[in-house]
mmCIF file of C-alpha atoms in Angstrom:
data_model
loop_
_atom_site.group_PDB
_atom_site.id
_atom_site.type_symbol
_atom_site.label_atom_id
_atom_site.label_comp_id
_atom_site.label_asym_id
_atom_site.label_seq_id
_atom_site.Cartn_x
_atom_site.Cartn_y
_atom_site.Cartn_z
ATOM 1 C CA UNK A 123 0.000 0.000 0.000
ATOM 2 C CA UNK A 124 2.590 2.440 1.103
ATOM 3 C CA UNK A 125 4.369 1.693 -2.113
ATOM 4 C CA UNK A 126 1.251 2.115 -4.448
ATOM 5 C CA UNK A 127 0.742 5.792 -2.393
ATOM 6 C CA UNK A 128 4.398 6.713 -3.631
ATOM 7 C CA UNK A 129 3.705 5.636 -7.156
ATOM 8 C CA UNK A 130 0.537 7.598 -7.587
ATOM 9 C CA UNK A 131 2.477 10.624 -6.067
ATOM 10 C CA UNK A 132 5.507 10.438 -8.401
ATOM 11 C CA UNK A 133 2.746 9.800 -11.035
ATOM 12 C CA UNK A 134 0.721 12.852 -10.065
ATOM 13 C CA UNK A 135 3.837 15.138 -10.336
ATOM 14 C CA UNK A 136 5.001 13.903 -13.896
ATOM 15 C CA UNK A 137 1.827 14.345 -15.127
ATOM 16 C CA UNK A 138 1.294 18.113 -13.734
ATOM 17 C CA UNK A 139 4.653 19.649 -14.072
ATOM 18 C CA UNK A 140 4.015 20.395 -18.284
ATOM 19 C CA UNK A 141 0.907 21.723 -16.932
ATOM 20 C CA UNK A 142 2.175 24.142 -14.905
ATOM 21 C CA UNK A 143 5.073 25.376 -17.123
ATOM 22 C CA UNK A 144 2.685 25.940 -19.868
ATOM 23 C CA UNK A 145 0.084 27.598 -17.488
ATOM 24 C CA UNK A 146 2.948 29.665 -16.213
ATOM 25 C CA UNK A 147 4.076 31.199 -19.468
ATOM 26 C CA UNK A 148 0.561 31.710 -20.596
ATOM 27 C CA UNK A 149 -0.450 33.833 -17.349
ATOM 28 C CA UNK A 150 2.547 36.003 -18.020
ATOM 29 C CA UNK A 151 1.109 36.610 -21.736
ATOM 30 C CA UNK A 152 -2.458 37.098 -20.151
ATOM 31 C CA UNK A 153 -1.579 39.253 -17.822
ATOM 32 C CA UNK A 154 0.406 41.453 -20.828
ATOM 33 C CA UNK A 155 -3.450 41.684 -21.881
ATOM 34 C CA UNK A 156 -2.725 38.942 -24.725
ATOM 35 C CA UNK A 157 -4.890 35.933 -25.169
ATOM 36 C CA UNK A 158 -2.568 33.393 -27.098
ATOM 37 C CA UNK A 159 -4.972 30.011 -27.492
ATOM 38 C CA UNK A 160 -2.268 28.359 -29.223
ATOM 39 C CA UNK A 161 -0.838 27.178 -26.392
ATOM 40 C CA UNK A 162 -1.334 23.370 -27.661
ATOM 41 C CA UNK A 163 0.198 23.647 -31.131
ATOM 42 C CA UNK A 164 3.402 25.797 -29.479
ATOM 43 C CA UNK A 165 3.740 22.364 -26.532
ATOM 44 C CA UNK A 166 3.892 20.244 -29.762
ATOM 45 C CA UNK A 167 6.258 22.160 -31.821
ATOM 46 C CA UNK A 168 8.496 22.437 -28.653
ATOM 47 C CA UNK A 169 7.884 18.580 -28.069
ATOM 48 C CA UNK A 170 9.044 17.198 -31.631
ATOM 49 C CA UNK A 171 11.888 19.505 -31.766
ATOM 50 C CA UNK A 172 13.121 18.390 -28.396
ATOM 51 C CA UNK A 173 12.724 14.702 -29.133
ATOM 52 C CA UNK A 174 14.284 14.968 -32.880
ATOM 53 C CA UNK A 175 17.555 16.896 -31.168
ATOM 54 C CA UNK A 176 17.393 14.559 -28.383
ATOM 55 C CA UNK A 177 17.785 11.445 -30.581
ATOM 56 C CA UNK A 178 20.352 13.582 -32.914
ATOM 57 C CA UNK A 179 22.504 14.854 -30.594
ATOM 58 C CA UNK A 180 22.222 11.883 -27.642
ATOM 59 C CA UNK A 181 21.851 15.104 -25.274
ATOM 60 C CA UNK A 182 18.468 15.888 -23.534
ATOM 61 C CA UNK A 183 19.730 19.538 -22.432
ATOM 62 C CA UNK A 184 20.188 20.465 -25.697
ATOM 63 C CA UNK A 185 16.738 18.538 -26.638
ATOM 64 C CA UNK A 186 14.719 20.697 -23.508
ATOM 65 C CA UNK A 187 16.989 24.453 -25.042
ATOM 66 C CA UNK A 188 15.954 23.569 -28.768
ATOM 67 C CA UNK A 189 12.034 22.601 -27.886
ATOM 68 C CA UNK A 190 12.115 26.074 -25.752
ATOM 69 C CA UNK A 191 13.278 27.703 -28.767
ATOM 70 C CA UNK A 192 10.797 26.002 -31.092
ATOM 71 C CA UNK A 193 8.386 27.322 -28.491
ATOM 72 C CA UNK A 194 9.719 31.204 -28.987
ATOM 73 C CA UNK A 195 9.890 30.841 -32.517
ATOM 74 C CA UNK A 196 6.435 29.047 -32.939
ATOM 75 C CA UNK A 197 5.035 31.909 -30.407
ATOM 76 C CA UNK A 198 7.035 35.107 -32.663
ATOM 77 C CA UNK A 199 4.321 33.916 -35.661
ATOM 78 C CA UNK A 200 1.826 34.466 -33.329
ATOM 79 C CA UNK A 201 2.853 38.288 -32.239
ATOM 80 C CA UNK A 202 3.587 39.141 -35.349
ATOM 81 C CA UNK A 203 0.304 38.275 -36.740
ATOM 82 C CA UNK A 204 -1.361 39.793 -33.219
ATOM 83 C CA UNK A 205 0.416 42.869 -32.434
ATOM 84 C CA UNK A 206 2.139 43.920 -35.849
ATOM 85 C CA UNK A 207 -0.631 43.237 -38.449
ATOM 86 C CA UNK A 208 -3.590 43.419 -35.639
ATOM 87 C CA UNK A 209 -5.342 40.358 -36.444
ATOM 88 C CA UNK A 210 -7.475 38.865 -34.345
ATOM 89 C CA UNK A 211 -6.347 36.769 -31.176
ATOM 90 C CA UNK A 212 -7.978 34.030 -30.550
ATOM 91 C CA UNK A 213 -8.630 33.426 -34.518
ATOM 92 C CA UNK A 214 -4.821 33.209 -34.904
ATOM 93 C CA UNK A 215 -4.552 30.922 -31.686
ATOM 94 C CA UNK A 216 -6.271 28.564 -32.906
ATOM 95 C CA UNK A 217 -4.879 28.624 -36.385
ATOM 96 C CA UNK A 218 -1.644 28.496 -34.875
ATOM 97 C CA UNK A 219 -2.265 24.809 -32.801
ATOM 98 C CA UNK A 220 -3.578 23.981 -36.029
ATOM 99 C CA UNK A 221 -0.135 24.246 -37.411
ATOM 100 C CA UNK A 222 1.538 23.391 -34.289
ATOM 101 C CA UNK A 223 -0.888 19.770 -34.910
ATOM 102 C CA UNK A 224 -0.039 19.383 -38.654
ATOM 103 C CA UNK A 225 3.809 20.332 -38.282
ATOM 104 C CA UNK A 226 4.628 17.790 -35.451
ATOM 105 C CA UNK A 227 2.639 14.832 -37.184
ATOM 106 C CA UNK A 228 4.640 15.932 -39.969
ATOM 107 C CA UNK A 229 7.773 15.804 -39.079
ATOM 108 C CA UNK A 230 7.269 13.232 -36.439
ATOM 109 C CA UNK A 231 6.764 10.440 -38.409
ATOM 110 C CA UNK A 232 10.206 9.980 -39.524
ATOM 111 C CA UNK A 233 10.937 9.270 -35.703
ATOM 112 C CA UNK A 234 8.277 6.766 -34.777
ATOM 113 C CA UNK A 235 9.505 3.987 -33.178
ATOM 114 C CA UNK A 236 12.441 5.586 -31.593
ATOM 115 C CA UNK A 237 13.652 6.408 -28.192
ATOM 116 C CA UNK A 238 15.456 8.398 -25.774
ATOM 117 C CA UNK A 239 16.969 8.467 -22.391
ATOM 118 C CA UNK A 240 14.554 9.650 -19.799
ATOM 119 C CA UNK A 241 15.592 13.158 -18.185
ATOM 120 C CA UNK A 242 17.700 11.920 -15.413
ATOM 121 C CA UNK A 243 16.135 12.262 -11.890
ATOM 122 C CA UNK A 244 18.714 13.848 -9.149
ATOM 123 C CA UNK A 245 19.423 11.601 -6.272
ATOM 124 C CA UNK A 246 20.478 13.106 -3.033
ATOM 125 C CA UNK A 247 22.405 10.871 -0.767
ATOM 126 C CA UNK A 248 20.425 10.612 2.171
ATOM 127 C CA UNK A 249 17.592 12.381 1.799
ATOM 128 C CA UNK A 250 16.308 10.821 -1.634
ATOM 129 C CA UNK A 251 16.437 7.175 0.465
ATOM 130 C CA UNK A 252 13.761 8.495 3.083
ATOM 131 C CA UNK A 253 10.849 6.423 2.902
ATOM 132 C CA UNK A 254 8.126 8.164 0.995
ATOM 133 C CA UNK A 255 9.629 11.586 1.498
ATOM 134 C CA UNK A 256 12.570 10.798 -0.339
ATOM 135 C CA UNK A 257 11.089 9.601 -3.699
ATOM 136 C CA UNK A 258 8.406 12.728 -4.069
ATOM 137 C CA UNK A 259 10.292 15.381 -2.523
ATOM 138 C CA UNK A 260 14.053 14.538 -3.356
ATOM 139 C CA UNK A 261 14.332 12.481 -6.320
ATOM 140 C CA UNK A 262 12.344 14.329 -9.024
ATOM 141 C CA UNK A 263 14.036 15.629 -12.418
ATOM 142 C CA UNK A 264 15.249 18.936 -12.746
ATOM 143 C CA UNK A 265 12.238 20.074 -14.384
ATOM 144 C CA UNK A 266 9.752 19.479 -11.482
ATOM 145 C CA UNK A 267 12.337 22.314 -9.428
ATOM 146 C CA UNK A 268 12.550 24.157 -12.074
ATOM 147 C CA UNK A 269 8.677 25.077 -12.267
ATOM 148 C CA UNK A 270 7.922 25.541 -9.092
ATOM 149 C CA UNK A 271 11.254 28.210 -9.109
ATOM 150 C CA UNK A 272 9.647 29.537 -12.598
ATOM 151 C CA UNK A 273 6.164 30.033 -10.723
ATOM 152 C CA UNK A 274 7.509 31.726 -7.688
ATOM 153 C CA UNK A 275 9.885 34.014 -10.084
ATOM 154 C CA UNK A 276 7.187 34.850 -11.971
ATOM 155 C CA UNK A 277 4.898 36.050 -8.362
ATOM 156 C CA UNK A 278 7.967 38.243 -7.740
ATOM 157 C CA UNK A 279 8.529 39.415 -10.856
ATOM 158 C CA UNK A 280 4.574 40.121 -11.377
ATOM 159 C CA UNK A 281 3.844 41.940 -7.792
ATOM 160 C CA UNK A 282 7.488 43.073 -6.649
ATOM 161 C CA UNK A 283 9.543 44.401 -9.480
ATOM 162 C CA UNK A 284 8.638 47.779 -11.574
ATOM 163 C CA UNK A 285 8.665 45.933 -14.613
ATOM 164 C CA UNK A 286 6.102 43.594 -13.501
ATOM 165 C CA UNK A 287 4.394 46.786 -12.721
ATOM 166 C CA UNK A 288 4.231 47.886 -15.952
ATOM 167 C CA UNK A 289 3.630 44.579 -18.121
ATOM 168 C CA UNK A 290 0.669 44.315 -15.583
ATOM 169 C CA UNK A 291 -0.489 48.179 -16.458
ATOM 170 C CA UNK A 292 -0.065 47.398 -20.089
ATOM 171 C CA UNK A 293 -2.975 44.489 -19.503
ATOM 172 C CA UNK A 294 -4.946 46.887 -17.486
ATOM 173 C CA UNK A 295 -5.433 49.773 -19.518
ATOM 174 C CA UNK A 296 -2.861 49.279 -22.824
ATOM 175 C CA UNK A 297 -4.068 52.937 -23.523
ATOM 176 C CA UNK A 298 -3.424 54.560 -20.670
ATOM 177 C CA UNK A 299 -0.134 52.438 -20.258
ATOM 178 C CA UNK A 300 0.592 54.360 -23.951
ATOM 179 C CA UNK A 301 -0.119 57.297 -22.792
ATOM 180 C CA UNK A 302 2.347 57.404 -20.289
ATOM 181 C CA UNK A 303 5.123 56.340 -22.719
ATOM 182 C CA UNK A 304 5.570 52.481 -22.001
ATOM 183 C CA UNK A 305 6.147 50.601 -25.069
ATOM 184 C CA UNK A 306 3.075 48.098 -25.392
ATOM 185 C CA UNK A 307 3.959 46.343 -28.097
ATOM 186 C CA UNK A 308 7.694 45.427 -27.308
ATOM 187 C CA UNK A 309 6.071 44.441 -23.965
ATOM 188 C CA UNK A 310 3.485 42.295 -24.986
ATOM 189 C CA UNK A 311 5.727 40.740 -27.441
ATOM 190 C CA UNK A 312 8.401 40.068 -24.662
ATOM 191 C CA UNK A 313 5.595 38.114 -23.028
ATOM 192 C CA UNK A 314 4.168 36.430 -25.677
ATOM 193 C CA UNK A 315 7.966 35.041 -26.312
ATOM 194 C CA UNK A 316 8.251 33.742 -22.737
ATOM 195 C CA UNK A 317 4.758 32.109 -23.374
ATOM 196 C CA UNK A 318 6.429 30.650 -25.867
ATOM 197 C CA UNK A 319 9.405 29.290 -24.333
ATOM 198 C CA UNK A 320 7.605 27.693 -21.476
ATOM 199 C CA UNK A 321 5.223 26.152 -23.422
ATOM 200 C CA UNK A 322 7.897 24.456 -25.965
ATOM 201 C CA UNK A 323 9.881 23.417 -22.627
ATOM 202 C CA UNK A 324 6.291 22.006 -21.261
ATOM 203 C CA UNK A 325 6.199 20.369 -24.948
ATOM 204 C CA UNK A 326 9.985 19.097 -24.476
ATOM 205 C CA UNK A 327 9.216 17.842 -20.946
ATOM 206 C CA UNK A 328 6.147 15.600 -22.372
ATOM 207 C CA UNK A 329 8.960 14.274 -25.075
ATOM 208 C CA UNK A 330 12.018 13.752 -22.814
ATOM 209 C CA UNK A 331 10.319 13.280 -19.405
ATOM 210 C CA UNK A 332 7.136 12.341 -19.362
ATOM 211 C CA UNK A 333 7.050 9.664 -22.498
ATOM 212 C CA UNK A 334 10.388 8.189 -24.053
ATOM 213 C CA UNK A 335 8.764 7.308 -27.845
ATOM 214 C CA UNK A 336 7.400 9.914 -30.250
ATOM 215 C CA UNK A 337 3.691 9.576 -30.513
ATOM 216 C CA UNK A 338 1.519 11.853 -32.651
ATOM 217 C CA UNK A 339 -0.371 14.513 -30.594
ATOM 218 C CA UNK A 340 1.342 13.083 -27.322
ATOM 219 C CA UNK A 341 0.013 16.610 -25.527
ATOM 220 C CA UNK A 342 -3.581 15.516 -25.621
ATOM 221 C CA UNK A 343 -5.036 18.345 -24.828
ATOM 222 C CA UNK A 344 -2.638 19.559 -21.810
ATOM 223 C CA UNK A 345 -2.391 23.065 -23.777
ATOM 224 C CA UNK A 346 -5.955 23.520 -23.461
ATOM 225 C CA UNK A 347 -6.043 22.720 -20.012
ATOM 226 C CA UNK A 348 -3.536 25.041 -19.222
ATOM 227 C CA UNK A 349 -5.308 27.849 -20.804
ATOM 228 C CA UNK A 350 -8.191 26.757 -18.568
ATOM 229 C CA UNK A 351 -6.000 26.440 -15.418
ATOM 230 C CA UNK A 352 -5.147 30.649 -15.812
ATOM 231 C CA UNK A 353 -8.604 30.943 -15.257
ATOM 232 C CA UNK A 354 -8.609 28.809 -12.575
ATOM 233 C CA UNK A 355 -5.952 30.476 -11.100
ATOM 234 C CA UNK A 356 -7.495 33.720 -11.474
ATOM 235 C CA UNK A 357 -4.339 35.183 -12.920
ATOM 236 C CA UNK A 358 -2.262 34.706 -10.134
ATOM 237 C CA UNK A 359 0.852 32.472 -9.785
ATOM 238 C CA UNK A 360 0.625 30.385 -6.658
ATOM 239 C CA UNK A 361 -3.030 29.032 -7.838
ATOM 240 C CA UNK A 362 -1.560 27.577 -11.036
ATOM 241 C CA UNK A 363 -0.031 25.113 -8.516
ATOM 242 C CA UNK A 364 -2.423 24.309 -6.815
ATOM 243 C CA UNK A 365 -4.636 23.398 -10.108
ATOM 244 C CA UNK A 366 -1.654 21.680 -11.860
ATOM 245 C CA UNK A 367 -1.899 19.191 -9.397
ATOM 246 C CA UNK A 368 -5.377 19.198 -9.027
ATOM 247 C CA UNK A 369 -5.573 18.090 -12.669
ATOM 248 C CA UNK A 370 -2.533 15.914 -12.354
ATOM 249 C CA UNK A 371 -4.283 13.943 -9.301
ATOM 250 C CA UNK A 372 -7.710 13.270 -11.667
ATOM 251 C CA UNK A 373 -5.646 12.249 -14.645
ATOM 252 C CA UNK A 374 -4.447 9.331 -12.975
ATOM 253 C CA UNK A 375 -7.085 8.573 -10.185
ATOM 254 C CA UNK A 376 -9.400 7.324 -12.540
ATOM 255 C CA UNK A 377 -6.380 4.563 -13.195
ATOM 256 C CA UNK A 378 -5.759 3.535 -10.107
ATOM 257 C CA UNK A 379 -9.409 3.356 -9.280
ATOM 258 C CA UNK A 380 -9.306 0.677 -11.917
ATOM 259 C CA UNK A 381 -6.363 -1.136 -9.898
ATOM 260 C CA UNK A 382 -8.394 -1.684 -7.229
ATOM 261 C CA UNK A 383 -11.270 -3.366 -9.135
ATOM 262 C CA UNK A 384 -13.715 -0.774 -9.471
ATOM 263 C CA UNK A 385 -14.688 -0.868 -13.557
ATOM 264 C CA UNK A 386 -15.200 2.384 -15.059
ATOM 265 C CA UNK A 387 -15.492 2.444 -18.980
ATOM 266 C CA UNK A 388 -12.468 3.550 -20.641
ATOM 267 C CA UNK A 389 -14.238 6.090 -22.975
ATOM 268 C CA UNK A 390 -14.884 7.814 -19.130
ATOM 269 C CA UNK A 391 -11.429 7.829 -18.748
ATOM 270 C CA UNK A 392 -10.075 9.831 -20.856
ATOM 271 C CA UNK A 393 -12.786 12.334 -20.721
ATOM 272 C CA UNK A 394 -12.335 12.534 -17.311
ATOM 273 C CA UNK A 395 -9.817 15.764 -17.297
ATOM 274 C CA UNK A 396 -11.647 17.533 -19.964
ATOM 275 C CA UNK A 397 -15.200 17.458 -18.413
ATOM 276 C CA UNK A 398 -13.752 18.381 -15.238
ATOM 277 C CA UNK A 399 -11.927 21.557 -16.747
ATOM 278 C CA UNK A 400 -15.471 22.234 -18.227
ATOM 279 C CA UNK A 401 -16.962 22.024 -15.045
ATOM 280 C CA UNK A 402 -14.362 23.602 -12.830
ATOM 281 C CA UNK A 403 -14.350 26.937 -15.082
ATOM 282 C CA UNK A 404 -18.334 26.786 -14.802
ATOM 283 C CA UNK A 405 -17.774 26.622 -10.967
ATOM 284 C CA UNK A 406 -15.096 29.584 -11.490
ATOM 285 C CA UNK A 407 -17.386 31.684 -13.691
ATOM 286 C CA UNK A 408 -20.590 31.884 -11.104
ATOM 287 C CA UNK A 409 -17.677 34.060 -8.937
ATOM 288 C CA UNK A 410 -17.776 37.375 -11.119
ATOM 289 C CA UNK A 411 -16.544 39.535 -8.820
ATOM 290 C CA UNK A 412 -13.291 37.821 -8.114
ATOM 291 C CA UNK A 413 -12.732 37.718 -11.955
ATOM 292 C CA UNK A 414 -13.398 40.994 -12.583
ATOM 293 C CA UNK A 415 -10.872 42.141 -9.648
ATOM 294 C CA UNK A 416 -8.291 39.906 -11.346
ATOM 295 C CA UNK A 417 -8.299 39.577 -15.035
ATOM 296 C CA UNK A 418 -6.326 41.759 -16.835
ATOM 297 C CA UNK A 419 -8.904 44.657 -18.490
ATOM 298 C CA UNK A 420 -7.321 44.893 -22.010
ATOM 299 C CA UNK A 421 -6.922 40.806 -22.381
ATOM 300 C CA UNK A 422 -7.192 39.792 -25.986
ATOM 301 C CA UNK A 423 -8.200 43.376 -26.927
ATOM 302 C CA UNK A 424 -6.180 44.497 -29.851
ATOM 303 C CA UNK A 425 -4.247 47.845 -29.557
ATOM 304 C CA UNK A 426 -2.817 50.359 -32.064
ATOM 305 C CA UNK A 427 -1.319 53.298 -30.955
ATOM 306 C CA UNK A 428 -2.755 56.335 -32.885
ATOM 307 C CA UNK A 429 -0.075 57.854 -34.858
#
């Protein structure tokens, strides 16, 4: 038993930690006043460019630095379409995990079949032997510490640095933020890049970490959940942990509800995470104040300064 608690743990925390890099990066974006819904196709650009480097090169760091560039790259199309030529957010969102969809599939299939090295998990003499403890605390990849250091980087940067300040004035009130002579655009497209690169390093996580083979559309869906867990989160940092593990913990409950003989159908499975994202954010939406306090006034509002 104790060992089957363990196991769902470690389980639980592979399966959330590309949820909460993407959510991070996509909160930062947000709260620029940007809606980027192309958070999916950006995790599988960053995903089969970290798995065909990976299996090039033999090295998984520079498979997890070239899917996090994928994911800037993949992310630039989407500013430039957004903030240069004004077209419309969530239109190009989607039409950009369209492409994200059609260009992994594409270029994955000359690399089905292979595999490589799992992302190493640190061991820490002593403390990585505890029972229990040790495993789930002190034997996780470098990725797992990484996000939680990304989300509590991004609280500080957010709510104690000026330039939080300002990226969060820009999604306030982008005209007023004008006004005053910040530069909107080079801000929003600073965030929209590190949208980017966390979701192509939640993408190369999901192909170096989380699965070993290259499978087509291996996200599932974990882009769209993490647009839904900003919501969730009501735009603020610490939250997105809390529902990254929320949504970790149902992904594989439903499993190991199986494992101890209870039969659920299959096709209730893997619908499981989805209909309770759809009814989470219907829970989340009956609070309108605390949404209106918190999300960003100017989000997926186009600007164009006069002039």
């Amino acid at each position: 038993m104790h060992f089957q608690y363990t196991s769902f743990i470690l389980s639980v925390v592979i399966a959330s930690t590309p949820l909460l890099l993407a959510a991070a990066g996509e909160l930062v974006a947000e709260r620029a006043g940007v809606l980027n819904l192309g958070v999916e196709g950006m995790m599988l650009v960053g995903a089969i460019t970290a798995f065909a480097v990976a299996v090039t090169t033999g090295s998984s760091t520079l498979g997890i630095l070239a899917g996090v560039a994928a994911g800037v790259l993949t992310s630039l199309i989407f500013a430039v379409l957004t903030l240069s030529f004004l077209s419309n957010q969530v239109a190009t969102g989607l039409a950009l995990t369209i492409f994200g969809t059609g260009f992994s599939a594409l270029i994955g299939k000359a690399y089905v079949g292979m595999v490589v090295a799992r992302l190493p998990q640190i061991h820490i003499p002593g403390l990585s032997d505890i029972p229990f403890f040790g495993p789930v605390f002190f034997g996780q990849d470098i990725l797992v510490y990484l996000s939680f250091a990304l989300v509590g980087g991004i609280y500080w940067f957010l709510f104690r640095t000026h330039a939080g300040l300002v990226l969060r004035a820009v999604g306030d009130s982008h005209d007023a933020a004008h006004a005053i002579g910040f530069p909107v655009i080079r801000i929003r497209y600073l965030a929209v890049m590190f949208g980017g690169a966390m979701a192509g390093l939640a993408g190369a996580y999901m192909a170096i970490a989380y699965n070993t083979s290259w499978s087509e559309g291996m996200t599932a869906g974990r882009g769209w959940i993490a647009l839904a867990l900003v919501v969730f989160a009501t735009w603020r940092p610490f939250w997105l942990v809390v529902g990254a593990y929320l949504f970790g913990s149902i992904m594989y409950l439903s499993l190991y509800i199986q494992g101890f003989g209870v039969h659920i159908p299959s096709q209730f499975i893997s619908a499981l995470p989805y209909a309770s994202t759809v009814v989470v954010l219907v829970a989340i939406s009956r609070d309108r104040k605390r949404i209106r306090l918190n999300a960003p006034a100017s989000l997926g509002k186009t600007f164009h300064a006069a002039g």
